Structure formats: structure tokens, C-alpha cells
XYZ file of C-alpha atoms in Angstrom:
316
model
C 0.000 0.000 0.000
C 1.751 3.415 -1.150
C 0.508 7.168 0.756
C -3.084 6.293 1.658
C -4.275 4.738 -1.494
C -6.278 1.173 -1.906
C -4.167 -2.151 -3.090
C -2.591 -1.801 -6.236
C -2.927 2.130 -6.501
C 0.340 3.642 -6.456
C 1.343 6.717 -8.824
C 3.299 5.604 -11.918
C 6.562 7.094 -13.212
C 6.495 9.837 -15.514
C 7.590 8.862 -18.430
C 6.841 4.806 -17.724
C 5.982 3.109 -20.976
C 5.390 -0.730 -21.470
C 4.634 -2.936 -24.078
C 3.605 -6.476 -24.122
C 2.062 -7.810 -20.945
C 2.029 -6.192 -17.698
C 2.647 -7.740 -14.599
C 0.854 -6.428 -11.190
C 2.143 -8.728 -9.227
C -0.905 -10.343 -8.536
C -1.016 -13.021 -10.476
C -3.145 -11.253 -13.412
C -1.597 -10.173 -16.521
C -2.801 -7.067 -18.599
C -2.386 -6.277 -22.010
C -1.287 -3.349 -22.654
C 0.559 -2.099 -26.134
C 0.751 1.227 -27.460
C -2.094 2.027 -30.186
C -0.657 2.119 -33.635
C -1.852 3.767 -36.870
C -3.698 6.929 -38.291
C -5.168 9.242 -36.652
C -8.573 8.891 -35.082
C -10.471 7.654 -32.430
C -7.973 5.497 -29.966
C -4.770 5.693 -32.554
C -1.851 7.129 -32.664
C -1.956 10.359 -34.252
C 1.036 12.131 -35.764
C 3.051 13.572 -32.700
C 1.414 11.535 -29.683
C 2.432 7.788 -29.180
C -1.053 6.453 -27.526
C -1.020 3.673 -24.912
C -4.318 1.494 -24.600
C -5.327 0.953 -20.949
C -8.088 -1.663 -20.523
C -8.360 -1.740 -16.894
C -9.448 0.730 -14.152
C -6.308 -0.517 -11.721
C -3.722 -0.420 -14.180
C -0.771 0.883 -12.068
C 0.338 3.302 -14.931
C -2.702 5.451 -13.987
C -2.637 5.159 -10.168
C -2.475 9.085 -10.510
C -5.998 9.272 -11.709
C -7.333 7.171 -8.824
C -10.309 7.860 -6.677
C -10.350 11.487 -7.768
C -13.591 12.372 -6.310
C -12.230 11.792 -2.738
C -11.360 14.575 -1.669
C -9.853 13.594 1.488
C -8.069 11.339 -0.087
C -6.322 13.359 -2.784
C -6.092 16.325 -0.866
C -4.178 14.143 1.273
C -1.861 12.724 -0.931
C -1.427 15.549 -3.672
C 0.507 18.062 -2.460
C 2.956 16.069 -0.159
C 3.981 14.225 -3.519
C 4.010 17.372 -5.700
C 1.405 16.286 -8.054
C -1.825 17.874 -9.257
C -4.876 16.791 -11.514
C -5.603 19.403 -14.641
C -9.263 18.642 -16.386
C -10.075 19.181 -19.555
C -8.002 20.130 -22.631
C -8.266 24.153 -21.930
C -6.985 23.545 -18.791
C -4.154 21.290 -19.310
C -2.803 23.600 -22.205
C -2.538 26.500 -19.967
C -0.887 24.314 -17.547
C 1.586 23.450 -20.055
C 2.400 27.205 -21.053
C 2.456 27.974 -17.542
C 5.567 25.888 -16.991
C 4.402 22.766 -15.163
C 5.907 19.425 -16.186
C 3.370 17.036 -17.030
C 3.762 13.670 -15.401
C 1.498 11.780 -17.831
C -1.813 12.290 -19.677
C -5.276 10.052 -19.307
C -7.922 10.853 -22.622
C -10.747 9.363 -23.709
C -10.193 7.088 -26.588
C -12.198 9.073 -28.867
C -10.599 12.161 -28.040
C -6.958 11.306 -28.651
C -6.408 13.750 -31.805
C -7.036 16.802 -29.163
C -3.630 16.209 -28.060
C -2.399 16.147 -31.826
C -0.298 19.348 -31.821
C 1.480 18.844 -28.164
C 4.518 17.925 -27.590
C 4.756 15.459 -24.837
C 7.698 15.033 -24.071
C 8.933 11.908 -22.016
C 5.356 12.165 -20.476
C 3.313 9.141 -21.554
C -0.399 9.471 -23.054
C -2.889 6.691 -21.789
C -6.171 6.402 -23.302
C -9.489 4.718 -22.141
C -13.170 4.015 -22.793
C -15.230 6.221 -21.097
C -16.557 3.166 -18.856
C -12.924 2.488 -17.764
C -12.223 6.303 -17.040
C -15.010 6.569 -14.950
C -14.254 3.110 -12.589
C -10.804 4.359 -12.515
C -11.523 8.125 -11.404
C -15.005 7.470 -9.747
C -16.534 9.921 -11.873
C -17.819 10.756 -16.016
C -15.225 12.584 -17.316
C -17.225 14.194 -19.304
C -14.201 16.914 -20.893
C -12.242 13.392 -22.079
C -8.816 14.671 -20.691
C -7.404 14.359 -17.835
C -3.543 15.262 -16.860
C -1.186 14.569 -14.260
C 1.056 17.230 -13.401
C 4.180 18.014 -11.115
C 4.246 20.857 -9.292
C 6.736 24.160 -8.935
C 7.865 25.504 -5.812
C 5.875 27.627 -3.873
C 7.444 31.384 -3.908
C 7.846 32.936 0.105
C 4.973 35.977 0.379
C 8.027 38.244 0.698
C 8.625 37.533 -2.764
C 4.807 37.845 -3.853
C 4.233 40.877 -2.249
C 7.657 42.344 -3.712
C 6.398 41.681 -6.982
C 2.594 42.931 -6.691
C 0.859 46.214 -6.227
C -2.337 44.671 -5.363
C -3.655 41.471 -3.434
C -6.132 39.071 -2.128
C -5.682 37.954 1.455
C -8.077 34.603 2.257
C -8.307 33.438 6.066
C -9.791 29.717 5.727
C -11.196 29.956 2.632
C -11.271 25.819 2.511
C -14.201 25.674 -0.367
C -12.275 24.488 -3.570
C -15.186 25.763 -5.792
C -14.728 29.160 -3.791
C -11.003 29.193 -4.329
C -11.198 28.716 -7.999
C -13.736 30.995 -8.546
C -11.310 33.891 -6.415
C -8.634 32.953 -8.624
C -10.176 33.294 -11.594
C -12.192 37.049 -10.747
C -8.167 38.094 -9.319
C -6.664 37.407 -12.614
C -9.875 39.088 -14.514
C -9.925 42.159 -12.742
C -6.204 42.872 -12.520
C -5.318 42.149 -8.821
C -1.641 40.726 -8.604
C -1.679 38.020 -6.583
C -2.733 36.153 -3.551
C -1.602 35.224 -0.215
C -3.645 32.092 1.672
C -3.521 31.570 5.594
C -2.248 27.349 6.553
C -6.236 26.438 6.594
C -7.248 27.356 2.966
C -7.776 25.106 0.344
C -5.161 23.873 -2.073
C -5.492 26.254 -4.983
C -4.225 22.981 -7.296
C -6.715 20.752 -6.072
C -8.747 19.726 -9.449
C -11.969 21.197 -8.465
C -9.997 24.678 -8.333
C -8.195 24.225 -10.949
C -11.320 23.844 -13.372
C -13.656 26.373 -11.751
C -10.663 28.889 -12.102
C -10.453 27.738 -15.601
C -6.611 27.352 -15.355
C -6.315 30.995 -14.045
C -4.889 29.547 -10.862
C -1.360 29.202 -12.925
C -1.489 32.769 -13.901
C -1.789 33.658 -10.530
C 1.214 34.328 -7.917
C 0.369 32.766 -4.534
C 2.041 31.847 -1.508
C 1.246 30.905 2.454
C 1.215 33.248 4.908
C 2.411 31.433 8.269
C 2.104 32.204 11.078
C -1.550 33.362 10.921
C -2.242 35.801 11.345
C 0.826 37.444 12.727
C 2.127 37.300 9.227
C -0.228 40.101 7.877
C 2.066 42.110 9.942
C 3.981 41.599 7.045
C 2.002 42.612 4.631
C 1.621 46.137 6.326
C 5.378 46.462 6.486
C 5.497 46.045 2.211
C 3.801 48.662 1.787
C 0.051 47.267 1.696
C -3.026 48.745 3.667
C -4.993 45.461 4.692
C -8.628 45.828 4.149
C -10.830 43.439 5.925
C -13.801 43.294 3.879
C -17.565 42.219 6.863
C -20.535 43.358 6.759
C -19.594 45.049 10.604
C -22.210 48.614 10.775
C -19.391 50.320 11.534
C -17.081 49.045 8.433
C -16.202 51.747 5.752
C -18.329 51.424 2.614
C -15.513 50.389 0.276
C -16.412 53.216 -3.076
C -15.673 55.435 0.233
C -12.062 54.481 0.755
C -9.634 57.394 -0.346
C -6.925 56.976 -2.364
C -3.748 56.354 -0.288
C -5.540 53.242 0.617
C -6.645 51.790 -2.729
C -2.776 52.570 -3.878
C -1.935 49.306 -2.667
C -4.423 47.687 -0.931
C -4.254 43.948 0.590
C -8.074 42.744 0.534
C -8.695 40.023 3.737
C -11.384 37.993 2.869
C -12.970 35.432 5.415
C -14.174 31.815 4.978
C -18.085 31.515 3.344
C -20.519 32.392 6.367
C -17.728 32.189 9.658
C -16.156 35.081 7.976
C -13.104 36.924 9.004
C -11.432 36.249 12.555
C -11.451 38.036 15.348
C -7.666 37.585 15.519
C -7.883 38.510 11.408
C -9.745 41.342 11.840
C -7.961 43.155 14.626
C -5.037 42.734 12.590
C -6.204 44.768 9.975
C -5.800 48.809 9.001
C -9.499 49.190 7.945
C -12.957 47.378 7.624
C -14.734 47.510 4.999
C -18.406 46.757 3.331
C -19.902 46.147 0.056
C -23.442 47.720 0.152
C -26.342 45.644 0.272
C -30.084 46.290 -0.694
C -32.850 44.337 -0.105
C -31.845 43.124 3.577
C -29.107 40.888 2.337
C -26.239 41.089 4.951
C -23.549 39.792 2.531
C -22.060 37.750 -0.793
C -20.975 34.670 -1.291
C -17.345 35.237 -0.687
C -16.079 34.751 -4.882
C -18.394 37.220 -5.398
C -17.944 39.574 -2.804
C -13.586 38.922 -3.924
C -15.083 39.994 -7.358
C -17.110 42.834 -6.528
C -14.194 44.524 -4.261
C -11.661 43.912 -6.706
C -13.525 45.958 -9.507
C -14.091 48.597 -6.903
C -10.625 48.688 -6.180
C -9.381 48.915 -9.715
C -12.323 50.452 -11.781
C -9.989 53.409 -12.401
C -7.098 51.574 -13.433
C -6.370 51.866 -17.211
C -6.950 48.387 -19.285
């Protein structure tokens, strides 16, 4: 058993290719050959060697396993430096972002998607849809799947260095909610962001897709200890605005504009919300208006609604 996953499901080598039959030590043999001739549905197309998998517990695509758990991956993921990018959009922007991929899992009938890449030494395994889905628990409906390592984390000293505005989340552990942050930061022209040791994994595969890729576009970094460390973000330069709908908060189209120049926008965890620890820690509170009785936003929105406010006079 290998880091928490079931019998038999431990992460192949990047770059592992076999031919002929396929031992998993378990008595049962597998046979597995790479998928030769023209292009089309399952073949080998003109850059991409193809490699047939017929069975959900091939070893090769232990990567791929269980991905719906999200205990389980989010457990196992990061410590091994390994994420899961879905669909072909996704993966591409992973590519030009600069992360090696480990291996690529397609749907049979989608293989010629992946005509014009160059692989690399990073194998491409393709499936029926029926063995995808006992393999990864789920339909993948967008056909491609990739495996991909991950890059080294930059220190906040360096983010903040680099960035004239940011996003600040305090246990924002929602990975639809993460993605959805990342993807309104790199939209409306905030630099990067900064996550306290309790948020979600920005890489996690439900991120990654709801940020449609965005999330590799986007600087981030931990900021440990929490929340002693937004000390500092003060000290760089940044006035940290902790966004709650408190009465006595400062609506944010009010704030002047020594604290827009570089603002640092704390945002709290969907319906806990900011801290008290968080909050004290901050240089100002502030609110979005509401009408209609409604005390506050989903906190993607809210992200997105403050960071148009905070850059709506920014040239494009």
C-alpha cells in the first residue's frame, strides 16, 4: 500500500511506458501495447504515441485514482508534488504555464485533441469512457485528464515584492470558492494572492477547473504564522482591508486613495467570515453595500465585486 491509497494504486513514473504484458504482481496479466496507426479515435496520431489501458487498476494510472475523494487526494497531492488538470483548456494553460506534465489520461475518442502537443517523455494513456469513470469514480465528461508536477511555492516576501495589489483569504477551505477567487483576481487585474495554513489547495482539481486554469497565472504563496504574518504585509507597503458586513465598516467606493494605492483585501471563509484575531489585525474594515436586507455575498463574489471597486480606475 503506497501514501493512503487502496491495493494496487500507487502513482506511476512519468515517463513509464510498457509494451507487451504487464505484470501487477498479482497473479493477473494485462495487455497493454501502445495504439498504432492513423489518426482517429484510440490511434496514434502524428506527434502523440497512444497507450491502450483496458483496466481501471492499471498501475500506470494510479495518478488518476479515486479522484472524487477529496480527502483522499487532498491528502496525498501536495505532499507528492502532483496535481490533476481537467479538460483540454486547462491542461494547455498548464503546459504554457511551466508545469511538467507527469502523464496524460484521454478518452479514446478524443486522442487527436492532443495532436499538436509535444509530450515530451510524459506518456499518453487512453481509455473508454466506462474504464475512465471506474478508474476516477466519476464521467469525465471533458475526455482529458492530466497529471502534473508541481513548482515551488514562492515565500509571500517575494509575492508581495512583486505585486501592487492582493487578495488575502483566512480559511477559505471551499475548492469551488477558491477557484472561482482565482479566476475574478486574474480578470480584474489584482496581482496576486496570499492564503492563511487552513485554505484550500489552490491545485486541487476542483480549483483548478472552476478557475479555468487561471490559478497558474496567478502568484500565490502561504502566509504562516496566521495571522501574525499580515504584519507583514503592512510592512510592504500594503493597507490590509478586511472586507464584513460590521455597521461600523467603511463602505468600500468610500475608501480614499492612499488606501486603494496598494491595498491587501482580507477575505474570510463563506458564512464564519473573518477572525477576530484577522480582523484586529487589519488597518481598515470595509463593506460592500447591500439592498434588499441581504447582509452579505458569497465570498467569490464579494472577492469579485471589491476587486472591480478597487481597480475600476485603473487603465486596461
Amino acid at each position: 500500500m503506497s501514501a493512503g491509497y487502496p491495493r494496487r494504486c500507487r502513482p506511476c513514473e512519468p515517463g513509464h511506458r510498457l509494451s507487451g504484458s504487464y505484470d501487477r504482481g498479482v497473479g493477473e496479466a494485462i495487455s497493454v501495447r501502445p495504439v498504432a496507426g492513423p489518426p482517429g479515435p484510440g490511434r496514434q496520431n502524428h506527434r502523440v504515441p497512444v497507450h491502450e489501458i483496458t483496466d481501471p487498476d492499471d498501475d500506470r494510472i494510479a495518478d488518476y485514482r479515486a479522484l472524487t475523494d477529496v480527502e483522499l487526494r487532498t491528502r496525498w497531492e501536495p505532499p507528492h508534488g502532483l496535481f490533476i488538470a481537467e479538460g483540454e483548456l486547462v491542461l494547455r494553460r498548464a503546459l504554457r504555464a511551466g508545469y511538467p506534465a507527469r502523464s496524460y489520461l484521454v478518452d479514446a475518442k478524443r486522442v487527436d485533441q492532443l495532436a499538436d502537443l509535444d509530450t515530451g517523455e510524459a506518456p499518453v494513456y487512453a481509455a473508454t469512457q466506462d474504464v475512465l469513470q471506474r478508474a476516477t469514480g466519476f464521467h469525465v465528461h471533458r475526455g482529458v485528464l492530466a497529471s502534473f508536477r508541481r513548482k515551488p511555492l514562492p515565500s509571500a516576501a517575494e509575492v508581495l515584492d512583486a505585486a501592487r495589489r492582493v487578495v488575502v483569504l483566512e480559511d477559505v477551505n471551499n475548492h469551488t470558492n477558491l477557484g472561482a477567487i482565482f479566476r475574478a483576481v486574474a480578470a480584474l487585474g489584482v496581482d496576486a494572492v496570499l492564503l492563511s495554513p487552513t485554505c484550500a489547495d489552490p491545485l486541487y482539481r476542483r480549483s483548478v477547473r472552476v478557475s479555468m486554469g487561471e490559478v497558474f497565472a496567478i502568484p500565490y504563496a502561504k502566509l504562516d504564522p496566521w495571522p501574525d504574518a499580515l504584519a507583514q504585509v503592512r510592512a510592504a507597503g500594503f493597507t490590509v482591508l478586511a472586507m464584513t458586513p460590521a455597521p461600523d465598516a467603511v463602505p468600500i467606493q468610500r475608501l480614499d486613495a492612499a488606501q486603494r494605492a496598494r491595498a491587501a483585501l482580507l477575505m474570510g471563509a463563506e458564512g464564519a467570515g473573518l477572525t477576530r484575531a484577522a480582523m484586529a489585525a487589519s488597518d481598515v474594515r470595509v463593506v460592500i453595500p447591500m439592498r434588499r436586507g441581504v447582509d452579505s455575498l458569497n465570498v467569490a463574489a464579494a472577492t469579485a465585486v471589491a476587486c472591480w471597486e478597487l481597480g475600476r480606475d485603473d487603465p486596461l
